GROMACS .gro file of N, CA and C in nm:
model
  159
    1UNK      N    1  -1.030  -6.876  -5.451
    1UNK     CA    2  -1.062  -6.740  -5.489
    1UNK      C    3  -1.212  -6.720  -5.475
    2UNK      N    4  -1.252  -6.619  -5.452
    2UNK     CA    5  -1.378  -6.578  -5.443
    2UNK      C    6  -1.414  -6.483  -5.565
    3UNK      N    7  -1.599  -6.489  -5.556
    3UNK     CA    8  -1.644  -6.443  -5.682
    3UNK      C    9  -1.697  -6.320  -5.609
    4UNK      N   10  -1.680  -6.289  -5.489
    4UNK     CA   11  -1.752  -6.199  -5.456
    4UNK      C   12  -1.697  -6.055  -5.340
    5UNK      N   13  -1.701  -5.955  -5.381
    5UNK     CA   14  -1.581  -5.850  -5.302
    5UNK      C   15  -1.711  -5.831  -5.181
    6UNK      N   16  -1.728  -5.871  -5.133
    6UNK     CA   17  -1.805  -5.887  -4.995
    6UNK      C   18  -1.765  -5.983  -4.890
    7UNK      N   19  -1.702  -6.073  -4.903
    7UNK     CA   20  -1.683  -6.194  -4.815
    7UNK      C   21  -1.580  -6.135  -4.706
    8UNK      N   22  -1.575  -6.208  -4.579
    8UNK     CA   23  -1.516  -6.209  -4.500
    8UNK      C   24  -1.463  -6.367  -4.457
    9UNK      N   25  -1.321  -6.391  -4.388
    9UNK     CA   26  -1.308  -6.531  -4.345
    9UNK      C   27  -1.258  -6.523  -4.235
   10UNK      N   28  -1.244  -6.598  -4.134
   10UNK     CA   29  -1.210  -6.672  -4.010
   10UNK      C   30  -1.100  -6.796  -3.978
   11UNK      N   31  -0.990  -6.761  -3.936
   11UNK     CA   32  -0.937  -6.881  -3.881
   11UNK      C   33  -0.896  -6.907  -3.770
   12UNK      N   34  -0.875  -7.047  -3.741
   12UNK     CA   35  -0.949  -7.149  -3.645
   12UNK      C   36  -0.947  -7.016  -3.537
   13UNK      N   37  -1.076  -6.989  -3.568
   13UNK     CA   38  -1.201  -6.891  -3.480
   13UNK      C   39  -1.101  -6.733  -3.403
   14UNK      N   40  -1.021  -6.720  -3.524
   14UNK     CA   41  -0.962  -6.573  -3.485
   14UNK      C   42  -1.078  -6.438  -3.577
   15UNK      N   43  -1.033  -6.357  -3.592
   15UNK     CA   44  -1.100  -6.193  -3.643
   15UNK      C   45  -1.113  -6.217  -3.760
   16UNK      N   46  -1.207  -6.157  -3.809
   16UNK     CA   47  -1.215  -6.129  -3.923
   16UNK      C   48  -1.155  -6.104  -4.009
   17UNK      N   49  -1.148  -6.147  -4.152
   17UNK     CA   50  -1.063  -6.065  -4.221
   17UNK      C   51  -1.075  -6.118  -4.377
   18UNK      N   52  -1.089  -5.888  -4.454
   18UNK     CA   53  -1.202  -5.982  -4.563
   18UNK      C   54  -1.105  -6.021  -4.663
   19UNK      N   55  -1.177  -6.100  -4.729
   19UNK     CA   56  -1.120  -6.164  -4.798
   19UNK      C   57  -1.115  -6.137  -4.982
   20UNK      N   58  -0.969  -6.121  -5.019
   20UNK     CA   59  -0.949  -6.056  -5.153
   20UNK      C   60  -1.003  -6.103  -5.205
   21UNK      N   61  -1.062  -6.022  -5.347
   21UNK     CA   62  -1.112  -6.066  -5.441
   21UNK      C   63  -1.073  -6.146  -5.564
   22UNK      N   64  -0.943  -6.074  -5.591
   22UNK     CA   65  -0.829  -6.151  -5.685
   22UNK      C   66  -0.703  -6.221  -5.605
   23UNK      N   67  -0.718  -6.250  -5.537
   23UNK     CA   68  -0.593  -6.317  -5.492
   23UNK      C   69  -0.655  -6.429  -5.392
   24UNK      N   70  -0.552  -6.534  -5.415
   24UNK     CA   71  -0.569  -6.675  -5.314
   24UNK      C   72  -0.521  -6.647  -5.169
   25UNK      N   73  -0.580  -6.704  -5.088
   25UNK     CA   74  -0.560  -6.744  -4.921
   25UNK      C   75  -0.519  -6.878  -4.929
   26UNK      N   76  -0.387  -6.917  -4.852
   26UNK     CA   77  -0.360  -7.032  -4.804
   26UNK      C   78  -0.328  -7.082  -4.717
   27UNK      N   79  -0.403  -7.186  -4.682
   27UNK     CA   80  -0.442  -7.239  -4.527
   27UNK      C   81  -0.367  -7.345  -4.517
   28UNK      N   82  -0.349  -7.343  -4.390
   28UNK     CA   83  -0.278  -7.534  -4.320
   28UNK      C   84  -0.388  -7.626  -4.321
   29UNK      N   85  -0.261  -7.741  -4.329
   29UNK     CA   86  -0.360  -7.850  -4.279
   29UNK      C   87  -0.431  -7.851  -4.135
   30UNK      N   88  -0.502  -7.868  -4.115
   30UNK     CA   89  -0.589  -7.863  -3.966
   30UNK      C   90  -0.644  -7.756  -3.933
   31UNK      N   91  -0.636  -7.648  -4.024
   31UNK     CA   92  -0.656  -7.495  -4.064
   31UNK      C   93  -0.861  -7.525  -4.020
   32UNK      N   94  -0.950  -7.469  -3.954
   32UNK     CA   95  -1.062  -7.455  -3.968
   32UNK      C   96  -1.100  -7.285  -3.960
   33UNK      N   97  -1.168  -7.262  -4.111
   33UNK     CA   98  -1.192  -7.148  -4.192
   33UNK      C   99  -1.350  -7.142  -4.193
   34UNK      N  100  -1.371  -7.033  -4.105
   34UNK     CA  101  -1.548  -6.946  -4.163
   34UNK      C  102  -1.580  -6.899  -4.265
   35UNK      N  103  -1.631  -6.898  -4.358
   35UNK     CA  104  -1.648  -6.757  -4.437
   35UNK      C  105  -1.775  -6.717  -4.439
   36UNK      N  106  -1.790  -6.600  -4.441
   36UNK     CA  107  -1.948  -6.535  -4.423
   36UNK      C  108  -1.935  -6.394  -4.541
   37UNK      N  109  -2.062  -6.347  -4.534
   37UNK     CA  110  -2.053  -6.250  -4.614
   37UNK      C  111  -2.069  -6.128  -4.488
   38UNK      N  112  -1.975  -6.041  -4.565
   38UNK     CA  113  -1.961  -5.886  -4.511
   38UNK      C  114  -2.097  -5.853  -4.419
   39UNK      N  115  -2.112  -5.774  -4.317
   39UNK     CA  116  -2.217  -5.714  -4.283
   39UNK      C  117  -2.199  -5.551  -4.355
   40UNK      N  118  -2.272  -5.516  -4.400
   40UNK     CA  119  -2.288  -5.392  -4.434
   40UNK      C  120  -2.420  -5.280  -4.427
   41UNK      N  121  -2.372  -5.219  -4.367
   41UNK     CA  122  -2.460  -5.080  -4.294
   41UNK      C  123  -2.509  -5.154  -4.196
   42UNK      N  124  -2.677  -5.147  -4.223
   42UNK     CA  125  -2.788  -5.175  -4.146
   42UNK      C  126  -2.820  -5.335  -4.134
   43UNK      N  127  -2.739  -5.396  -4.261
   43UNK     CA  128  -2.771  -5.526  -4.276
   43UNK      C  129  -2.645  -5.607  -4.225
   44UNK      N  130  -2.674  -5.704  -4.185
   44UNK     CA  131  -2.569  -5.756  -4.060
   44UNK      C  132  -2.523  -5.857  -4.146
   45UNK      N  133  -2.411  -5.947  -4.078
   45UNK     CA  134  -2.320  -6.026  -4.150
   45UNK      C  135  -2.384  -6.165  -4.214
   46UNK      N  136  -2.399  -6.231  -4.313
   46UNK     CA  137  -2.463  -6.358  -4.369
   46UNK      C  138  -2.427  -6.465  -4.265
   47UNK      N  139  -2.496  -6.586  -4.349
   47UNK     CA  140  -2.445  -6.725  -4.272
   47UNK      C  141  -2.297  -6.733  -4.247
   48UNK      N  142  -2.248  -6.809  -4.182
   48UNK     CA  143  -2.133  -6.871  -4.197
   48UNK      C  144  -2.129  -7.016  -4.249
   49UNK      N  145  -1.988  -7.025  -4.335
   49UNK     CA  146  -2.012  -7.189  -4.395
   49UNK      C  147  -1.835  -7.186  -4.332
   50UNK      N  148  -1.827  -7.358  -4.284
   50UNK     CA  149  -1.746  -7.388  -4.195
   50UNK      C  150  -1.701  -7.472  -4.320
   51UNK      N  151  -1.539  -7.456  -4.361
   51UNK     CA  152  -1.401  -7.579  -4.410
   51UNK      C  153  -1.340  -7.608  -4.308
   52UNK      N  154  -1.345  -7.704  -4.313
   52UNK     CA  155  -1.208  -7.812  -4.265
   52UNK      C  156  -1.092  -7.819  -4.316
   53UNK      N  157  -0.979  -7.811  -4.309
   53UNK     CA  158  -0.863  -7.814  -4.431
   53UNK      C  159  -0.772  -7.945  -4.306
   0.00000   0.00000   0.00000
């Protein structure tokens, strides 16, 4: 779960897609997941941090 209604995630390197605030995502094994934070307006999308599952 995330603490933050901004995030976006990635799997193994498909579209975007953001990611709920109250509710869990569940991934496979061999599953490789981005998550970055939202770009919004003028300010563009954060780092990305790479899981392994």
């Amino acid at each position: 779960m995330t603490s933050s209604k901004g995030a976006e995630y990635s799997v193994n390197g498909g579209a975007w897609i953001s990611l709920p605030f109250d509710q869990q995502v569940k991934f496979q094994p061999g599953d490789v997941v981005e998550v970055r934070e939202a770009a919004r307006g003028v300010f563009p999308a954060g780092a990305i941090e790479t899981y392994n599952f």
